[in-house]
């Protein structure tokens, strides 16, 4: 959305044009603490009251304070009204009120997926991270392939570390900050150029524009340590009557790219978008040959330029069509024929939300940028990504506290030696709206490598030389291999904050994969590898996904000898194979074991092995036990195909054909003894509401009783009748609106659901959904 792109230009530039007469008063009102917040009753109808319609008009004009006043005065608000109210509070940075407004409607049936993401984002701005993550989980269910979801999933395990000061930075708040907006720094020879709305008393034209507010201009100051002194208007005629800044320069300082309002026209919706302009400095120090970037367009914005040292490569941000979402980061190269086509940096960098303020560090091939789409601490966070030799980018890394906060942190630049730099933030404790902070880097960016080393040993602690050591990631993909020398030592250079498996292989020995991680601030992790001598008697299993039949890495296999009480555990490597030396049994001994298979995202499985060791060799457990694993689901209909469960008209006894389907549930519950299931029965609307409720409840309890009689721990399933309370369509028979549906449409509402309530220790959050098994005539 354009308004997000303009958020660092006095909220949004189009406010300046659309609300000239009222904006100054609104800014003043936004600064006052709201003493009372009125939350209207939720209006389930789509018909809007008059005050809501007035609020909508103000909202469309970006007059958020007036919109809030109208919405809050209404007795009732529709979901659309509450959405606009929540967003209005978010625009004026009253994030607590925004989250409370979202909470009023976000659980509604017509809530869209962006509401879930926006609510989670506002909760992060309030520091409510645990609740935010829960709503991101809901967002993930509805949009599993969303780029923001992928960032959330890939980085959640390291999120807590972002909240802790890892000793990476020393921050300095610049004395030169004002009560206005100061942000967007750029290196200019030995000086620093910033964008600011500060008032220059020497230039009356910049004191008060006809809307009562100053615009952004470019300023320049002298660098003293990390402080910036003697800040003055940037020389030349680049500053005009509206917004100029931020800017970027080539190494020589004689070529500038800067952001400016489009003075020559509005877009079709009346917005004044942003453009990038260039200028060249002549021998006398004058900026001449001002020209517009070839990819500027009246219908979208382009800004936040970052020039290469030679001025022939430029990274920038734009909401142009064809991107991944809101604002994306692009790159253009200047040749003899001019600037080439804009190149989107792709889905590794860009998401469906906003990425902006790029800064590319040429010496180390590192891109820094701000994002609201990647998993952050709240608002915009600064991320970095390394440009690889194949010209692709690595997965972005959040720079963490204290450089990032739960407010907007953006526009980072850093010197050639990667020792000091600047960024901008509206965090608490600043002097104005946006302030500039200097930082000293105490440990290099991208220093995410750590030494992983150890030795290979047998079960008695003896060193084993000439061992093939394989390093895999947590999903079992091979990253590196080596063969140890006689000293049995191995060493890998690996990424920090990651999980790994180590696997040792040597003839005459059985490997024991070892799990380890590099979630430490130390420079190395020591992890020894254990191999067991093959004495001739062992257990073997291949652990697979039940549906795909692919081997599963990272399955924790817990083996308990029920005769001796001895317990051992093992993590499967990429091959999904399990091997265990049986060193306490001999031929003709009986073996009685309990095996538990546990892997995140899968149902935990428990099986019993009862066997006789009648000869040396390998006992193949797959020939004796079902060791396939099923992914966790919230509805068993997603796990196994269950056909219609039918009942005779007005009856609830279990028919033979229904028993066949219920036996499928019996099998699952026998296989997963920790699972708890709710069996729900639903009817269509025909018949009285009370009758349908009673009939469905009897059918649910009858079905549940059938299953109870065939499983251990029968309390793990219960029946619940919903009657006609959860219709899947508009086929209602009671109330003000009566439907005229076909038999087929009514049949869609007759169904049986099997909701997974618990998988053991952890309870899944269950929501009403449409996954069901349809039934026959009531």
XYZ file of C-alpha atoms in Angstrom:
778
model
C 0.000 0.000 0.000
C 1.210 3.471 -0.845
C 0.564 4.894 2.598
C 3.162 2.575 4.094
C 5.711 3.727 1.565
C 5.085 7.321 2.572
C 5.205 6.608 6.305
C 8.618 8.257 6.644
C 7.484 11.399 4.846
C 5.233 12.992 7.497
C 2.951 9.971 7.594
C 2.039 10.112 3.895
C 2.612 12.735 1.284
C -0.923 12.600 -0.025
C -2.210 13.727 3.351
C -0.372 16.950 2.673
C -2.442 17.592 -0.419
C -5.794 16.145 0.550
C -6.053 17.579 4.051
C -4.186 20.870 3.856
C -6.489 22.769 6.183
C -6.813 20.228 8.981
C -3.577 18.262 9.122
C -1.666 20.569 11.442
C -4.475 20.452 14.016
C -4.678 16.657 13.698
C -0.966 16.228 14.312
C -1.362 18.245 17.495
C -4.374 16.143 18.527
C -2.456 12.929 17.902
C 0.143 14.009 20.452
C -2.393 14.250 23.246
C -3.119 11.146 25.273
C -6.599 9.848 24.658
C -8.435 9.761 28.000
C -11.323 7.588 26.921
C -11.699 5.059 24.131
C -15.186 4.049 23.108
C -15.599 0.662 21.441
C -18.977 0.373 19.697
C -21.038 -2.781 19.689
C -20.079 -5.211 16.938
C -22.605 -5.008 14.109
C -23.061 -8.409 12.488
C -25.164 -6.909 9.716
C -23.546 -5.419 6.627
C -25.695 -2.289 6.773
C -23.586 0.598 8.031
C -24.834 3.302 10.355
C -24.448 6.943 9.394
C -21.477 7.676 11.629
C -19.602 4.706 10.208
C -20.130 5.985 6.685
C -18.757 9.376 7.743
C -15.789 7.646 9.326
C -15.188 5.803 6.055
C -15.025 9.098 4.169
C -12.400 10.469 6.550
C -10.476 7.196 6.360
C -10.351 7.295 2.568
C -8.953 10.840 2.830
C -6.292 9.655 5.294
C -7.805 11.865 7.995
C -7.355 9.176 10.605
C -8.001 11.239 13.723
C -11.407 12.358 12.398
C -12.149 8.812 11.241
C -11.471 7.524 14.765
C -13.804 10.126 16.240
C -16.680 9.094 13.962
C -16.110 5.353 14.345
C -15.847 5.634 18.134
C -19.065 7.649 18.322
C -21.088 5.051 16.441
C -23.242 2.708 18.493
C -22.427 -0.157 16.179
C -19.667 -0.901 13.686
C -19.500 -3.491 10.951
C -16.410 -5.608 10.523
C -15.252 -3.179 7.830
C -15.689 -0.274 10.234
C -13.707 -1.995 12.968
C -10.988 -2.817 10.456
C -10.704 0.846 9.480
C -10.761 1.901 13.135
C -7.918 -0.505 13.949
C -5.905 0.693 10.971
C -6.560 4.364 11.819
C -5.120 3.853 15.291
C -2.162 2.037 13.749
C -1.457 4.911 11.331
C -1.244 7.432 14.164
C 0.854 4.993 16.195
C -1.670 4.313 18.941
C -0.853 0.653 18.769
C -2.558 -0.401 21.992
C -5.879 0.980 20.779
C -5.252 -0.595 17.383
C -4.761 -4.063 18.864
C -7.885 -3.705 21.016
C -9.867 -2.724 17.916
C -8.530 -5.674 15.949
C -9.455 -7.995 18.799
C -13.100 -6.880 18.492
C -13.552 -8.268 14.998
C -10.601 -10.445 14.018
C -12.320 -13.660 15.138
C -15.253 -13.046 12.805
C -16.126 -15.523 10.088
C -15.440 -13.051 7.269
C -12.088 -11.917 8.607
C -9.524 -11.907 5.802
C -6.024 -13.263 6.135
C -4.425 -9.801 6.042
C -6.366 -8.953 9.206
C -4.576 -11.805 10.950
C -1.166 -10.612 9.795
C -1.890 -6.980 10.671
C -3.166 -7.958 14.122
C -0.034 -10.020 14.745
C 2.072 -7.070 13.574
C 0.347 -4.618 15.929
C 0.780 -7.029 18.821
C 4.528 -7.073 18.119
C 4.531 -3.276 18.210
C 3.055 -3.582 21.710
C 5.672 -6.160 22.698
C 3.026 -8.911 23.018
C 5.218 -11.425 21.208
C 3.699 -14.672 22.478
C 0.194 -13.631 21.451
C 1.515 -12.260 18.166
C 3.079 -15.624 17.368
C -0.243 -17.377 18.036
C -1.948 -15.164 15.473
C 0.894 -15.739 13.039
C 0.224 -19.465 13.479
C -3.394 -18.834 12.450
C -2.159 -16.782 9.500
C 0.180 -19.657 8.585
C -2.717 -22.121 8.446
C -4.561 -19.984 5.896
C -1.540 -18.875 3.872
C 1.152 -21.558 4.270
C 3.079 -20.402 1.181
C 3.062 -16.704 2.046
C 6.616 -15.316 2.099
C 5.953 -13.715 5.489
C 4.952 -17.126 6.823
C 8.143 -18.705 5.497
C 10.201 -16.024 7.263
C 8.215 -16.613 10.462
C 8.714 -20.393 10.341
C 12.404 -20.223 9.428
C 13.331 -17.694 12.116
C 10.985 -18.364 15.035
C 13.429 -20.668 16.813
C 15.959 -17.839 17.076
C 13.457 -15.120 17.972
C 14.191 -15.079 21.697
C 17.830 -14.372 20.925
C 16.826 -11.217 19.025
C 15.356 -9.800 22.232
C 18.652 -10.146 24.077
C 21.553 -7.737 23.751
C 24.278 -9.914 22.257
C 26.958 -7.250 22.659
C 27.023 -6.462 18.927
C 26.511 -2.695 19.039
C 27.232 0.433 21.003
C 24.508 3.011 20.230
C 24.745 6.799 20.381
C 21.792 9.178 20.133
C 22.861 12.157 18.010
C 22.856 15.522 19.727
C 21.800 17.059 16.411
C 18.344 15.435 16.506
C 15.397 17.822 16.788
C 11.764 17.521 17.830
C 10.996 17.098 14.124
C 11.725 14.198 11.787
C 15.435 13.446 11.293
C 16.323 10.288 9.375
C 17.771 8.764 6.231
C 21.526 9.370 6.419
C 23.990 9.243 3.507
C 27.786 9.500 3.343
C 28.936 12.554 1.376
C 32.721 12.845 1.251
C 33.612 13.405 4.928
C 30.176 14.746 5.785
C 26.762 13.278 6.445
C 23.571 14.197 4.577
C 20.204 13.686 6.265
C 16.525 14.222 5.504
C 14.754 16.417 8.022
C 11.625 18.498 8.644
C 13.556 20.822 11.002
C 12.922 24.544 10.598
C 15.804 26.591 9.268
C 15.349 30.095 10.679
C 17.459 31.566 7.890
C 15.111 30.321 5.199
C 11.628 31.705 5.778
C 10.263 29.769 2.807
C 10.772 26.613 4.829
C 9.264 27.940 8.067
C 5.627 27.272 7.336
C 4.214 25.857 4.160
C 0.674 26.746 3.347
C -0.507 23.595 5.089
C 1.147 24.763 8.329
C 3.858 22.065 8.343
C 7.453 21.936 7.126
C 8.396 19.557 4.350
C 11.394 17.269 4.221
C 14.599 18.867 2.978
C 18.160 17.683 2.584
C 20.647 18.853 5.200
C 24.393 18.304 5.571
C 26.666 18.264 8.638
C 30.236 17.609 9.708
C 31.069 14.250 11.296
C 32.891 14.438 14.649
C 33.391 10.929 15.944
C 29.868 9.612 15.535
C 28.199 12.935 16.308
C 27.159 15.305 13.511
C 27.692 19.034 13.947
C 27.104 22.276 12.088
C 24.032 20.962 10.242
C 22.934 23.279 7.419
C 20.682 23.223 4.412
C 22.251 21.240 1.596
C 23.813 23.712 -0.836
C 22.298 24.231 -4.248
C 18.811 24.260 -5.671
C 17.875 20.640 -4.993
C 15.531 21.508 -2.099
C 12.214 22.659 -3.520
C 8.844 23.508 -1.971
C 7.821 19.925 -1.107
C 9.635 16.730 -0.039
C 13.294 16.048 -0.857
C 15.178 13.138 0.709
C 16.614 10.705 1.499
C 19.622 10.833 -0.854
C 22.630 8.777 -1.936
C 25.966 9.687 -3.540
C 28.677 8.016 -5.565
C 32.166 7.645 -4.066
C 33.449 10.948 -5.548
C 30.458 12.852 -4.239
C 29.721 14.447 -7.628
C 26.600 12.417 -8.500
C 23.465 12.354 -6.356
C 20.249 10.329 -6.416
C 17.458 11.597 -4.163
C 13.768 11.138 -3.480
C 11.352 13.941 -4.304
C 7.619 14.467 -4.722
C 6.263 14.351 -8.236
C 5.646 18.046 -8.895
C 4.258 17.543 -12.366
C 1.081 15.638 -11.683
C -0.983 13.325 -9.546
C -1.960 9.723 -10.036
C -5.471 8.795 -11.114
C -6.567 8.533 -7.464
C -5.231 12.014 -6.710
C -2.052 10.902 -4.948
C 1.228 12.745 -5.376
C 3.714 9.912 -5.623
C 7.461 9.902 -5.057
C 10.193 9.854 -7.666
C 13.962 9.524 -7.845
C 15.944 12.364 -9.409
C 19.624 12.675 -10.302
C 22.002 15.616 -10.453
C 25.695 16.108 -11.198
C 28.101 18.498 -9.468
C 30.244 20.653 -11.712
C 33.767 21.952 -11.081
C 32.395 24.969 -9.235
C 30.422 22.832 -6.810
C 27.018 23.542 -8.358
C 24.468 20.782 -8.829
C 23.429 20.726 -12.489
C 21.809 18.502 -15.115
C 18.939 17.504 -12.865
C 17.004 14.656 -14.433
C 14.212 12.217 -13.579
C 14.845 8.476 -13.234
C 13.587 6.733 -16.362
C 11.435 4.294 -14.348
C 9.519 7.019 -12.485
C 5.757 6.854 -13.019
C 2.797 8.943 -11.917
C 0.882 5.838 -10.804
C 3.458 4.444 -8.372
C 6.250 5.617 -6.102
C 10.002 5.090 -6.368
C 12.419 6.220 -3.674
C 15.110 5.416 -1.094
C 18.005 5.238 -3.611
C 21.372 3.650 -2.819
C 24.108 4.260 -5.382
C 27.207 2.153 -5.930
C 30.632 3.771 -5.654
C 30.783 4.418 -9.406
C 27.144 5.540 -9.543
C 26.251 2.913 -12.117
C 24.233 0.563 -9.908
C 21.287 1.695 -7.835
C 19.164 -0.172 -5.314
C 15.822 1.445 -4.486
C 12.302 0.800 -3.184
C 9.041 0.938 -5.124
C 5.415 -0.143 -5.035
C 5.363 -0.556 -8.825
C 3.079 -3.286 -10.233
C 4.482 -6.793 -10.583
C 6.175 -6.940 -7.191
C 5.615 -9.394 -4.377
C 3.369 -7.204 -2.269
C 3.456 -3.677 -0.879
C 6.857 -2.040 -1.376
C 9.705 -4.103 -2.850
C 13.417 -3.497 -3.310
C 14.719 -3.258 -6.877
C 18.050 -2.850 -8.616
C 18.921 -1.031 -11.839
C 22.216 -0.857 -13.745
C 23.314 2.136 -15.805
C 24.947 1.354 -19.155
C 25.876 3.487 -22.147
C 22.238 3.191 -23.185
C 20.941 4.496 -19.881
C 19.328 2.788 -16.898
C 18.304 -0.797 -17.594
C 15.030 -2.447 -16.647
C 14.186 -2.595 -12.935
C 15.186 -5.941 -11.407
C 13.132 -7.114 -8.435
C 15.440 -8.681 -5.834
C 13.047 -11.599 -5.536
C 11.217 -13.547 -2.817
C 14.250 -14.117 -0.598
C 14.416 -10.368 0.100
C 10.908 -9.143 -0.712
C 7.642 -10.265 0.886
C 3.953 -9.468 0.534
C 4.470 -6.575 2.975
C 7.051 -3.761 2.768
C 10.805 -3.843 2.195
C 12.569 -0.490 1.808
C 15.585 1.696 2.659
C 18.206 -0.510 0.944
C 21.930 0.026 1.552
C 24.434 -2.166 -0.287
C 27.914 -2.514 1.200
C 30.129 -3.227 -1.798
C 33.274 -4.204 0.094
C 31.525 -7.141 1.770
C 28.622 -7.694 -0.679
C 26.034 -7.230 2.066
C 22.571 -5.754 1.573
C 20.950 -3.985 4.515
C 17.260 -3.105 4.354
C 14.194 -2.446 6.489
C 11.188 -4.758 6.451
C 7.761 -5.219 7.987
C 7.311 -8.586 6.281
C 10.186 -10.601 7.707
C 9.927 -11.731 11.326
C 10.928 -8.797 13.495
C 10.507 -7.196 16.887
C 7.779 -4.785 15.764
C 7.276 -2.161 13.055
C 10.174 -1.947 10.620
C 13.311 -3.863 11.548
C 16.707 -3.756 9.859
C 17.934 -6.962 8.201
C 21.045 -7.963 6.296
C 21.611 -10.495 3.530
C 24.834 -11.584 1.832
C 25.097 -11.524 -1.951
C 26.536 -14.888 -2.985
C 28.896 -15.492 -5.936
C 25.969 -16.810 -7.983
C 24.264 -13.386 -7.519
C 21.561 -14.736 -5.234
C 20.965 -13.536 -1.692
C 21.166 -15.492 1.527
C 18.205 -15.670 3.888
C 17.893 -12.251 5.604
C 19.024 -11.997 9.220
C 17.455 -9.679 11.773
C 20.077 -7.455 13.437
C 18.372 -7.882 16.805
C 18.368 -5.753 19.943
C 19.370 -3.052 20.682
C 19.696 -1.850 17.093
C 16.180 -3.085 16.377
C 13.285 -2.429 18.751
C 9.524 -2.921 18.791
C 9.145 0.407 16.930
C 10.300 1.464 13.446
C 14.026 0.974 12.852
C 15.285 1.660 9.346
C 17.674 3.405 6.939
C 20.929 1.813 8.139
C 24.246 2.790 6.539
C 27.737 1.647 7.531
C 31.261 2.724 6.631
C 33.613 0.870 4.280
C 35.442 -0.897 7.110
C 32.166 -1.983 8.709
C 33.102 -0.382 12.007
C 30.590 2.450 12.498
C 27.320 3.553 10.969
C 23.955 5.205 11.411
C 20.301 4.196 11.433
C 16.973 5.879 12.149
C 14.248 5.006 14.651
C 11.100 6.340 16.288
C 11.729 4.300 19.442
C 10.874 5.612 22.867
C 13.403 7.919 24.451
C 14.118 9.872 21.287
C 14.009 13.603 20.871
C 11.486 13.850 18.052
C 9.366 11.743 15.740
C 12.185 9.936 13.921
C 15.712 10.310 15.287
C 19.140 9.358 13.981
C 21.366 7.026 15.987
C 25.026 6.292 15.494
C 26.431 2.875 16.286
C 29.782 1.225 16.720
C 29.952 -2.366 15.548
C 31.620 -4.488 18.208
C 31.475 -7.704 16.185
C 31.296 -7.893 12.369
C 27.959 -8.338 10.609
C 27.748 -11.712 8.957
C 30.078 -13.210 11.571
C 27.611 -16.067 11.818
C 30.238 -18.793 11.384
C 31.308 -20.982 14.269
C 33.649 -23.945 14.599
C 31.991 -27.315 15.221
C 34.555 -29.916 16.215
C 35.109 -33.092 18.196
C 36.461 -36.636 17.999
C 35.016 -40.051 17.152
C 34.879 -42.590 19.998
C 33.520 -46.038 20.708
C 31.110 -46.802 23.567
C 34.030 -47.304 25.961
C 35.521 -43.879 25.198
C 38.344 -45.144 22.980
C 39.454 -42.911 20.086
C 38.442 -44.206 16.636
C 40.477 -43.066 13.637
C 39.567 -43.195 9.940
C 35.871 -42.429 10.473
C 33.686 -40.916 7.744
C 31.892 -37.979 9.395
C 28.791 -36.522 7.728
C 27.305 -33.160 8.716
C 23.618 -32.583 7.947
C 21.127 -29.838 8.714
C 18.133 -30.430 10.972
C 16.139 -31.782 8.006
C 18.812 -34.339 7.178
C 20.273 -32.647 4.090
C 24.011 -33.296 3.807
C 26.112 -30.140 4.220
C 29.655 -31.540 4.333
C 31.681 -34.737 4.816
C 35.233 -35.604 5.838
C 37.286 -38.632 6.896
C 39.163 -38.305 10.155
C 42.825 -39.139 10.484
C 44.278 -41.400 13.172
C 43.662 -38.749 15.830
C 39.891 -39.125 15.139
C 39.378 -35.351 15.120
C 36.927 -33.583 12.834
C 36.137 -29.892 12.333
C 33.504 -27.981 10.343
C 32.898 -24.250 9.955
C 29.134 -23.848 10.264
C 26.506 -21.131 10.702
C 25.659 -19.796 14.122
C 22.190 -20.332 15.656
C 21.498 -23.507 13.663
C 20.707 -27.150 14.445
C 22.764 -30.015 12.997
C 23.244 -33.785 12.969
C 26.603 -35.546 12.983
C 26.923 -39.101 11.705
C 30.051 -41.287 11.981
C 30.581 -44.375 9.809
C 33.263 -47.054 10.185
C 33.316 -50.690 9.155
C 32.456 -52.991 12.031
C 30.617 -50.263 13.907
C 27.057 -48.998 13.993
C 26.629 -45.241 13.877
C 24.759 -43.237 16.480
C 23.696 -39.879 14.933
C 24.394 -37.018 17.308
C 22.246 -33.870 17.442
C 23.926 -30.572 18.227
C 23.389 -26.865 17.706
C 25.363 -23.623 17.488
C 23.046 -21.439 19.552
C 25.856 -19.940 21.590
C 27.989 -16.820 21.695
C 31.145 -18.904 22.019
C 33.511 -19.233 19.056
C 33.295 -23.040 18.926
C 31.083 -25.988 19.845
C 32.574 -29.346 20.839
C 30.524 -32.441 20.084
C 32.044 -35.932 20.121
C 30.658 -38.706 17.922
C 29.841 -42.132 19.363
C 30.016 -45.389 17.399
C 29.096 -48.805 18.818
C 30.976 -52.005 18.015
C 28.822 -54.376 15.982
C 28.760 -57.536 18.097
C 26.394 -59.401 15.796
C 22.984 -58.665 17.348
C 21.184 -55.411 16.515
C 17.865 -53.733 15.783
C 17.141 -51.889 12.519
C 14.235 -49.733 11.353
C 13.454 -47.317 8.544
C 11.244 -44.437 9.757
C 9.110 -42.963 6.967
C 6.289 -40.517 6.373
C 3.150 -42.615 6.038
C 1.830 -40.720 3.009
C 4.936 -39.825 1.025
C 6.989 -42.864 2.099
C 10.006 -40.570 2.311
C 12.547 -41.270 5.086
C 12.302 -38.925 8.060
C 15.369 -37.284 9.539
C 15.413 -35.995 13.088
C 12.996 -38.536 14.549
C 13.768 -39.144 18.193
C 13.495 -42.887 18.832
C 13.200 -43.736 22.526
C 13.728 -47.431 23.232
C 12.750 -48.772 26.654
C 13.623 -52.335 27.632
C 10.546 -53.324 29.625
C 12.389 -56.232 31.223
C 15.371 -54.274 32.546
C 14.076 -50.675 32.532
C 17.069 -49.538 30.458
C 16.290 -46.527 28.240
C 18.207 -45.254 25.195
C 17.434 -42.620 22.587
C 18.526 -42.070 19.018
C 17.994 -39.416 16.316
C 17.506 -40.622 12.772
C 19.848 -39.192 10.096
C 18.830 -38.148 6.569
C 18.336 -41.808 5.617
C 15.640 -42.164 8.279
C 17.363 -45.304 9.542
C 17.495 -46.474 13.142
C 20.209 -48.856 14.356
C 20.767 -50.143 17.860
C 23.340 -52.635 19.153
C 21.762 -55.189 21.493
C 24.709 -55.885 23.781
C 22.797 -57.195 26.796
C 21.028 -60.100 25.073
C 22.143 -63.477 23.850
C 20.624 -66.103 21.609
C 17.299 -67.522 22.975
C 16.745 -64.400 25.134
C 13.372 -62.710 24.969
C 13.127 -59.056 23.989
C 10.253 -56.852 25.179
C 10.589 -53.199 24.214
C 8.544 -50.039 23.950
C 9.460 -47.726 21.083
C 8.367 -44.092 21.010
C 8.801 -42.135 17.770
C 8.753 -38.364 18.214
C 9.236 -35.609 15.626
C 7.968 -32.030 15.536
C 4.951 -31.699 13.257
C 4.071 -35.405 13.490
C 1.876 -37.407 15.825
C 3.986 -39.120 18.474
C 3.824 -42.875 18.008
C 4.250 -45.614 20.612
C 4.589 -49.298 19.690
C 5.557 -52.494 21.536
C 8.118 -55.014 20.268
C 7.829 -58.556 21.623
C 10.380 -60.866 20.028
C 12.708 -63.805 20.601
C 16.384 -63.459 19.649
C 16.838 -66.847 18.010
C 19.927 -66.057 15.909
C 22.682 -63.508 15.403
C 22.132 -60.717 12.936
C 19.825 -57.779 12.401
C 16.220 -57.717 13.579
C 14.249 -55.731 10.982
C 11.608 -53.911 13.003
C 9.686 -52.869 9.891
C 8.770 -56.509 9.327
C 7.263 -56.677 12.816
C 5.841 -53.190 13.443
C 4.125 -50.305 11.667
C 6.663 -47.488 12.061
C 5.222 -45.004 9.572
C 4.509 -41.538 10.987
C 1.583 -39.231 10.250
C 1.725 -35.449 10.147
C -0.310 -33.688 12.814
C -3.772 -32.593 11.692
C -6.646 -30.918 13.501
C -9.259 -33.020 11.810
C -8.879 -36.753 11.251
C -10.645 -36.350 7.917
C -7.309 -34.919 6.742
C -5.494 -38.051 7.872
C -7.690 -40.832 6.521
C -10.518 -40.932 3.999
C -13.785 -41.474 5.828
C -16.899 -42.032 3.742
C -20.362 -40.815 4.658
C -21.530 -42.015 8.065
C -25.189 -42.751 7.512
C -28.087 -43.306 9.903
C -31.601 -44.479 9.316
C -34.179 -41.680 9.295
C -34.721 -40.319 12.828
C -32.450 -43.072 14.236
C -29.085 -43.062 15.916
C -28.109 -46.741 16.110
C -24.882 -47.684 14.295
C -25.473 -49.354 10.940
C -23.055 -51.884 9.446
C -21.826 -49.424 6.794
C -21.245 -46.737 9.464
C -19.279 -49.226 11.575
C -16.820 -49.704 8.728
C -16.049 -45.974 8.740
C -15.889 -45.696 12.536
C -13.422 -48.579 12.615
C -11.003 -46.315 10.747
C -11.090 -43.949 13.726
C -10.632 -46.926 16.046
C -7.467 -47.872 14.185
C -6.032 -44.352 14.502
C -6.802 -44.125 18.216
C -5.271 -47.552 18.784
C -2.158 -46.374 16.988
C -1.923 -43.040 18.814
C -2.773 -43.744 22.435
C -2.258 -40.120 23.544
C -4.728 -38.664 21.071
C -8.043 -37.158 22.205
C -10.823 -36.620 19.655
C -14.170 -34.838 19.624
C -16.738 -36.522 17.401
C -19.189 -33.883 16.227
C -22.522 -34.550 14.562
C -24.247 -31.877 12.461
C -27.684 -31.722 10.818
C -29.310 -29.516 8.234
C -31.989 -27.007 9.239
C -35.069 -29.066 8.406
C -36.952 -30.018 11.515
C -37.092 -27.947 14.675
C -33.872 -26.576 16.118
C -34.421 -28.436 19.406
C -35.117 -31.719 17.648
C -32.032 -31.422 15.450
C -29.859 -30.656 18.450
C -31.168 -33.677 20.332
C -30.892 -36.041 17.369
C -27.345 -34.963 16.483
C -26.251 -35.314 20.104
C -27.617 -38.872 20.275
C -25.896 -39.805 17.019
C -22.598 -38.301 18.179
C -22.694 -40.101 21.521
C -23.756 -43.365 19.875
C -20.837 -43.160 17.435
C -18.421 -42.267 20.213
C -19.638 -45.182 22.361
C -19.007 -47.564 19.482
C -15.405 -46.372 19.325
C -14.960 -46.302 23.128
C -15.740 -50.000 23.310
C -12.841 -50.820 21.007
C -9.951 -48.712 22.314
C -7.763 -48.344 25.384
C -8.465 -45.291 27.508
C -11.986 -44.755 26.113
C -12.193 -41.278 27.658
C -10.062 -40.113 24.722
C -13.123 -39.732 22.503
C -16.431 -38.054 23.218
C -19.457 -37.128 21.157
C -21.056 -33.715 20.792
C -24.177 -32.817 18.847
C -24.247 -29.429 17.135
C -27.612 -29.738 15.448
C -28.034 -27.012 12.857
C -25.879 -24.457 14.709
C -22.882 -24.684 12.362
C -24.326 -24.597 8.856
C -21.733 -24.474 6.093
C -23.871 -22.376 3.796
C -26.874 -20.053 3.962
C -29.433 -22.849 4.101
C -31.189 -21.773 7.303
C -34.838 -22.558 8.009
C -35.438 -20.434 11.089
C -35.032 -16.760 11.900
C -35.792 -13.739 9.764
C -34.252 -15.074 6.570
C -35.383 -18.482 5.330
C -33.515 -20.225 2.555
C -34.879 -22.135 -0.378
C -32.126 -24.685 -0.810
C -31.988 -27.879 -2.806
C -31.612 -31.314 -1.232
C -27.971 -31.279 -2.315
C -27.335 -27.973 -0.528
C -29.019 -29.241 2.639
C -26.956 -32.437 2.434
C -23.743 -30.405 2.671
C -24.698 -29.483 6.239
C -25.243 -33.070 7.378
C -21.838 -34.275 8.409
C -19.667 -35.829 11.096
C -16.402 -34.226 12.161
C -13.472 -35.703 14.061
C -11.485 -32.904 15.693
C -8.140 -33.654 17.284
C -8.362 -31.991 20.690
C -5.068 -33.228 22.103
C -2.000 -35.120 20.924
C -0.777 -35.765 24.437
C 0.857 -33.080 26.548
C 0.108 -30.201 24.188
C -3.412 -29.204 23.264
C -4.124 -27.997 19.765
C -6.263 -24.890 19.367
C -9.405 -25.920 17.553
C -11.572 -23.640 15.467
C -14.834 -24.372 13.721
C -14.009 -25.370 10.184
C -15.645 -26.909 7.174
C -13.598 -30.095 7.054
C -16.192 -32.792 7.514
C -17.724 -36.051 6.511
C -21.123 -35.590 4.962
C -24.013 -37.670 6.169
C -27.205 -38.907 4.605
C -30.840 -37.972 5.229
C -31.583 -36.960 8.793
